[in-house]
Coordinates of C-alpha atoms in Angstrom, one line a residue:
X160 CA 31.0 97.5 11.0
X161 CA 34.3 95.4 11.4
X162 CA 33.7 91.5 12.3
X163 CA 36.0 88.5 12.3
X164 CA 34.6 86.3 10.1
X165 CA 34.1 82.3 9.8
X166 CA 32.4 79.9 7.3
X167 CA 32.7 76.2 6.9
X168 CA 30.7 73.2 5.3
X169 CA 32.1 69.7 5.4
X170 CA 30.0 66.7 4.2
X171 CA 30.9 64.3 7.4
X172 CA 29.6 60.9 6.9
X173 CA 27.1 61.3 4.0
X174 CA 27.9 60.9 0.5
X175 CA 26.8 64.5 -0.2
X176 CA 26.0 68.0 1.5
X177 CA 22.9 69.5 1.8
X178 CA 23.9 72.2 3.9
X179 CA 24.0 75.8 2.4
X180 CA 25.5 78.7 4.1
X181 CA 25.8 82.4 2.8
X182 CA 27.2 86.0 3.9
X183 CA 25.8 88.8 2.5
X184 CA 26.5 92.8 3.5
X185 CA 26.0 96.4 2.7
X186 CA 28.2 99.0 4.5
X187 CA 25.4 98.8 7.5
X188 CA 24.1 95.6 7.8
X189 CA 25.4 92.0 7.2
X190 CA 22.7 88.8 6.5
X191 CA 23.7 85.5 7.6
X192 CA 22.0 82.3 6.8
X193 CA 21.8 78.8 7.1
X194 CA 20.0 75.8 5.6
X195 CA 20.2 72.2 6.3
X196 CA 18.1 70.1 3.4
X197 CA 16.5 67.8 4.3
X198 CA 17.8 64.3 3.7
X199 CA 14.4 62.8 3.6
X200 CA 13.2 64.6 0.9
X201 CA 14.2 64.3 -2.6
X202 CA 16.5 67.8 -3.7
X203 CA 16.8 69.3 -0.5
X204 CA 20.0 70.3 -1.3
X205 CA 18.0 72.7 -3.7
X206 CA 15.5 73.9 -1.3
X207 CA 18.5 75.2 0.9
X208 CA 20.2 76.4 -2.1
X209 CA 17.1 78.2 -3.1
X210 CA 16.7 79.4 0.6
X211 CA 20.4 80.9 0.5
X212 CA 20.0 82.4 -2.9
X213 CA 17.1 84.0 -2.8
X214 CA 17.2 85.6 1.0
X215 CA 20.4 87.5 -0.4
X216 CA 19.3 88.4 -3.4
X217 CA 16.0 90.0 -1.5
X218 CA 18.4 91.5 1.0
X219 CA 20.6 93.1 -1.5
X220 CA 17.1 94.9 -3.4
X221 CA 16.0 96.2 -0.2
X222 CA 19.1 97.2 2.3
X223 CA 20.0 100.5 0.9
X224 CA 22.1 100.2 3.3
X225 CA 20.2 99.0 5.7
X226 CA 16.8 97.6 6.6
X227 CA 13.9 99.7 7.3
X228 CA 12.0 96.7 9.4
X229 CA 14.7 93.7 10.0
X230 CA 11.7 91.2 11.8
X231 CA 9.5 92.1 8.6
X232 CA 11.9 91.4 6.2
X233 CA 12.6 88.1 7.2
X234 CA 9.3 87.2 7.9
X235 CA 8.4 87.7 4.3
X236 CA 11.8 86.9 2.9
X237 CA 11.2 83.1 4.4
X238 CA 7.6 83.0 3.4
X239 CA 8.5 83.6 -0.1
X240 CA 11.3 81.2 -0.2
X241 CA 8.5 79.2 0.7
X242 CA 6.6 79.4 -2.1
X243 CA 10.0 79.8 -4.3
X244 CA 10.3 76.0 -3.3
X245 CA 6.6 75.0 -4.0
X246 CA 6.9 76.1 -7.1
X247 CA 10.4 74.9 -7.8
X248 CA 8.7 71.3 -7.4
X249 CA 5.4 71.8 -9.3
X250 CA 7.5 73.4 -12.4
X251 CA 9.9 70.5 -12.2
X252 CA 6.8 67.9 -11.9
X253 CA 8.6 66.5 -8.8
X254 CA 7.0 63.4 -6.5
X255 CA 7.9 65.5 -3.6
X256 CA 8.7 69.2 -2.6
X257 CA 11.6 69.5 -1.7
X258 CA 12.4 70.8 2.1
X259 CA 14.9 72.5 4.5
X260 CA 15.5 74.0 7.9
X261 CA 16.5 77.6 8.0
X262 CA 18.4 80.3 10.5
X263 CA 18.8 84.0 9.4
X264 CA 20.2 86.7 11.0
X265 CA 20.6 90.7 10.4
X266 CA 23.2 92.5 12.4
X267 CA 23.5 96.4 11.8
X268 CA 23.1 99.4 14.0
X269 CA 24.5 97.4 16.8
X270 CA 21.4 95.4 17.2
X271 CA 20.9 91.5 16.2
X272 CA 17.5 90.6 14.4
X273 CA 16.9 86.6 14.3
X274 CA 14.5 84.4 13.2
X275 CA 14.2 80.3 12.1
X276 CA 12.3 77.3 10.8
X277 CA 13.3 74.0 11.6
X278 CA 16.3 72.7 14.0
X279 CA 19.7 74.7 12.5
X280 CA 20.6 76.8 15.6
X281 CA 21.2 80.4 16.4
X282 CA 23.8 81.5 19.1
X283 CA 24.5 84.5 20.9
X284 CA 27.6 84.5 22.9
X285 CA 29.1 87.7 24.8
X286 CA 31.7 88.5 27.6
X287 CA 29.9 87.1 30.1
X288 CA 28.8 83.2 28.2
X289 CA 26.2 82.1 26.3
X290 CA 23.2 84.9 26.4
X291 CA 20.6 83.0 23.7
X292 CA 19.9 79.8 21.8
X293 CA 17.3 79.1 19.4
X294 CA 14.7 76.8 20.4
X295 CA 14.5 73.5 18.0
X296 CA 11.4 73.0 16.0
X297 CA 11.4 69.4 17.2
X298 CA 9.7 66.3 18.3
X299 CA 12.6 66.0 21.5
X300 CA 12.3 69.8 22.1
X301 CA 8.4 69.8 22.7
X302 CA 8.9 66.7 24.9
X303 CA 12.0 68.9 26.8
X304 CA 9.4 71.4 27.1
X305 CA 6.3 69.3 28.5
X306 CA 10.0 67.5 31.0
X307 CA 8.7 64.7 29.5
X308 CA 12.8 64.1 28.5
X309 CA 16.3 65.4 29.9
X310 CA 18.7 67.4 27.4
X311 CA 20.7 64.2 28.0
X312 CA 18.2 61.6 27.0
X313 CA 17.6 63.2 23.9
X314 CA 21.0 63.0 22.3
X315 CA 20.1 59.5 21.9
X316 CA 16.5 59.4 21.5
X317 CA 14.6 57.8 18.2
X318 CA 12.9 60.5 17.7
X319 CA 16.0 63.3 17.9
X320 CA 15.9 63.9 13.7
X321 CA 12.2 64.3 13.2
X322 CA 11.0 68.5 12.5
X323 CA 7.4 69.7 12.5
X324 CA 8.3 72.6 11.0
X325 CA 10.3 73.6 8.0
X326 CA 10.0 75.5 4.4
X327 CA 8.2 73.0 1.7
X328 CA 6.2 71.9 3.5
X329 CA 2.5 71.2 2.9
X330 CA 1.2 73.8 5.7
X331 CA 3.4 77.3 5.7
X332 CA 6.0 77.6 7.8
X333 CA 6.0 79.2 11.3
X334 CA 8.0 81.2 11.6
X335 CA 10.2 81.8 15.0
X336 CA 10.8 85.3 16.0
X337 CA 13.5 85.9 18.1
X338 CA 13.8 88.7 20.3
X339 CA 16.1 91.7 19.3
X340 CA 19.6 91.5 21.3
X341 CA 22.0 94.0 21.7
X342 CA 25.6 93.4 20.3
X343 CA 29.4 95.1 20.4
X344 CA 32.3 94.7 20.5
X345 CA 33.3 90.7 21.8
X346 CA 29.6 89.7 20.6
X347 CA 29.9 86.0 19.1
X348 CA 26.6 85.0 16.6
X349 CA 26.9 81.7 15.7
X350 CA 24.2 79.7 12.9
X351 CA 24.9 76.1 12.4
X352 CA 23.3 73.3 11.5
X353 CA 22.2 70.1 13.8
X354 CA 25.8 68.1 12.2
X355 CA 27.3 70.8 14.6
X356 CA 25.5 71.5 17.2
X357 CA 24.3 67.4 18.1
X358 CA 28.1 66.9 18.9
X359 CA 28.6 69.8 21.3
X360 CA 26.9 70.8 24.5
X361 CA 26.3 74.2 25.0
X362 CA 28.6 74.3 28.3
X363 CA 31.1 73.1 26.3
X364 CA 30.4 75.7 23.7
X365 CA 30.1 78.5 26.2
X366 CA 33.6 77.2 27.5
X367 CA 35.4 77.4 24.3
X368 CA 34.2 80.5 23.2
X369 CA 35.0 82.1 26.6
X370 CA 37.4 85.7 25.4
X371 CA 37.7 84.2 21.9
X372 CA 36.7 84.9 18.3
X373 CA 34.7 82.3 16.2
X374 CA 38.0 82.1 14.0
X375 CA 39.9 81.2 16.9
X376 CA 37.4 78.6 17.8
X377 CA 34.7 77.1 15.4
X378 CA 37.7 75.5 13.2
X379 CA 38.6 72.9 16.0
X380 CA 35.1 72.6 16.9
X381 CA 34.3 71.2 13.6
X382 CA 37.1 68.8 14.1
X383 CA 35.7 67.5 16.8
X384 CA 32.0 67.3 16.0
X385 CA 33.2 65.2 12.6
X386 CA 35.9 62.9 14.9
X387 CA 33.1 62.5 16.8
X388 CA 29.8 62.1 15.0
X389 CA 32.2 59.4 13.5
X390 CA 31.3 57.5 9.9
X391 CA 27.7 58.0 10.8
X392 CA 27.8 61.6 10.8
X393 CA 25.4 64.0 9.3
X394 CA 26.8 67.0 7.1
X395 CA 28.5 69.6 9.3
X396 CA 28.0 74.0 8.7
X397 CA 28.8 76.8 10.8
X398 CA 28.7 80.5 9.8
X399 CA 29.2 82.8 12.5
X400 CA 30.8 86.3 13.3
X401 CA 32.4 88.1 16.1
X402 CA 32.1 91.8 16.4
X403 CA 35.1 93.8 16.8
X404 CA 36.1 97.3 17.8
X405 CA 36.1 99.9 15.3
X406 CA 39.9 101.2 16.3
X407 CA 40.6 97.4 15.7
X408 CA 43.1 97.7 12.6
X409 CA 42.4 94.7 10.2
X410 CA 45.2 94.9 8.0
X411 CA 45.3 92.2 5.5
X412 CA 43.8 89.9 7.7
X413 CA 41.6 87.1 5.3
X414 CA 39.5 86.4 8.7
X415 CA 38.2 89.9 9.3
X416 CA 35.2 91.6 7.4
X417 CA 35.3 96.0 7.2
X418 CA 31.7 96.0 5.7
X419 CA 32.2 99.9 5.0
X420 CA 35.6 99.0 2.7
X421 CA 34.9 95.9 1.6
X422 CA 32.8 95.1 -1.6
X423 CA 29.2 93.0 -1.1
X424 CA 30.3 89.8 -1.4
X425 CA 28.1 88.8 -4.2
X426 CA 27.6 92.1 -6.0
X427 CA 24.0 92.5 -5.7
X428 CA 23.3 89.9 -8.1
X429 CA 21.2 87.1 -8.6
X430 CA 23.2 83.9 -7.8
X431 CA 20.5 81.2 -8.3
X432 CA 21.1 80.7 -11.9
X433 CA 24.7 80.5 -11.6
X434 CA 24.2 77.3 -9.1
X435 CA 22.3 75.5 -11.0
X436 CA 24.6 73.7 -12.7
X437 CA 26.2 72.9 -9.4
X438 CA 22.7 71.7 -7.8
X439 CA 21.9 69.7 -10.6
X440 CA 25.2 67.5 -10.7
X441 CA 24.3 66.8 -6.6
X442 CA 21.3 65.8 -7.6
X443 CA 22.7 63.7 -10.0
X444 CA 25.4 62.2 -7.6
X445 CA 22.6 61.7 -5.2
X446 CA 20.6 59.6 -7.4
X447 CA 23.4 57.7 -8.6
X448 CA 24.4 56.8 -5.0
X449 CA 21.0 55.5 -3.7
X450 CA 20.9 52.9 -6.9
X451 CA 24.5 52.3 -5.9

């Protein structure tokens, strides 16, 4: 499988990022994931680092070199991130659990497997526009749904932050299944979180990506959504991928991804002990800036 590859996470307004984004492939399939932590809740910048960590790790142990049930696996991938974070919080004696959105995506035998919790989106964008979005788990969604409120009016409604649905929680997570697409070649999947997507209608989106590759386009759309969002802004992540022809000839291009020549990106390993260094000195910073 040859893609063109993008990845970004910028910190926007906030004094810290709780957005976590990870890649993860075997010569036949390729995992993509977001999490947005949850800014409420104390550490969750670790329940989305937990949520990245642990759904590649799983992949890796069971895509040999693909997924024998891609909907199964990340139903029960998510569910025990889950319980991953529950635990997290009772081992650490915390006040709170933790919590965080999350989008996941499996792309191999030329089919796209989705599924989410929370309000970090899921875009499928082909020749002919924009052929899915991911429904928000949110209080504005369910009162778009009931046309209580316009896509407009909830841009700036109160109420356009609050989830009913995300891992840590008290209840377990429902989990959204979406249905299987299709993809080839020209196929744009896009995960991002709501620093993103809150700054960009999906016309607009449509309109950009319209005979273009995410490299060509997601870099100045995360300019914008920042110069936009202003101070005020939340933390900003996009993964995404564009599927390209097999003839294609990558070269030495640093943007394109030849999952049957390239390497997994993290070897197969086990990358939650390595981070925790890194999560722990956010946590730190995060501490220190609230008595600040």
């Amino acid at each position: 499988m040859k893609l063109s590859v993008f990845q970004e996470s910028r910190i926007g307004g906030r004094s810290y990022n709780q957005d976590r984004l990870a890649i993860a492939h075997t010569p036949e399939s390729v995992l993509l994931v977001v999490a947005d932590g949850m800014g409420g809740h104390m550490r969750g910048e670790v329940a989305a680092q937990i949520t990245v960590d642990l759904l590649c790790e799983l992949f890796y142990q069971q895509a040999s070199p693909t997924l024998n049930h891609p909907n199964r696996f990340l139903v029960n991938a998510i569910s025990s991130v889950h319980q991953v974070i529950l635990e997290y919080a009772a081992d650490h004696r915390l006040p709170d659990v933790p919590s965080t959105t999350v989008v996941a995506a499996i792309l191999q035998q030329d089919q796209l497997f989705w599924c989410h919790v929370g309000d970090s989106r899921l875009y499928l964008i082909d020749q002919k526009g924009m052929r899915l979005r991911s429904r928000d788990h949110s209080q504005v969604q369910r009162l778009i749904d009931q046309g209580l409120l316009t896509e407009e009016a909830a841009k700036t409604h109160p109420d356009r932050n609050k989830i009913y649905n995300c891992l840590g929680a008290s209840s377990d997570p429902s989990i959204d299944i979406g249905e299987r697409q299709p993809i080839g070649p020209g196929c744009s999947v896009l995960l991002c979180t709501d620093g993103l997507w809150s700054q960009v209608q999906d016309a607009e989106l449509e309109r950009v990506f319209a005979g273009r590759g995410v490299n060509q386009v997601l870099p100045a759309l995360i300019n914008v959504a920042e110069r936009r969002a202003c101070a005020g802004g939340d933390n900003l992540s996009a993964i995404a991928v564009t599927v390209l022809d097999d003839a294609v000839e990558l070269g030495e291009r640093d943007d394109a991804l030849d999952t049957e020549k390239n390497p997994p990106r993290m070897g197969g390993r086990l990358i939650l002990e390595s981070n925790l260094e890194t999560m722990h000195r956010e946590i730190l910073a995060s501490q220190v800036g609230k008595g600040a």
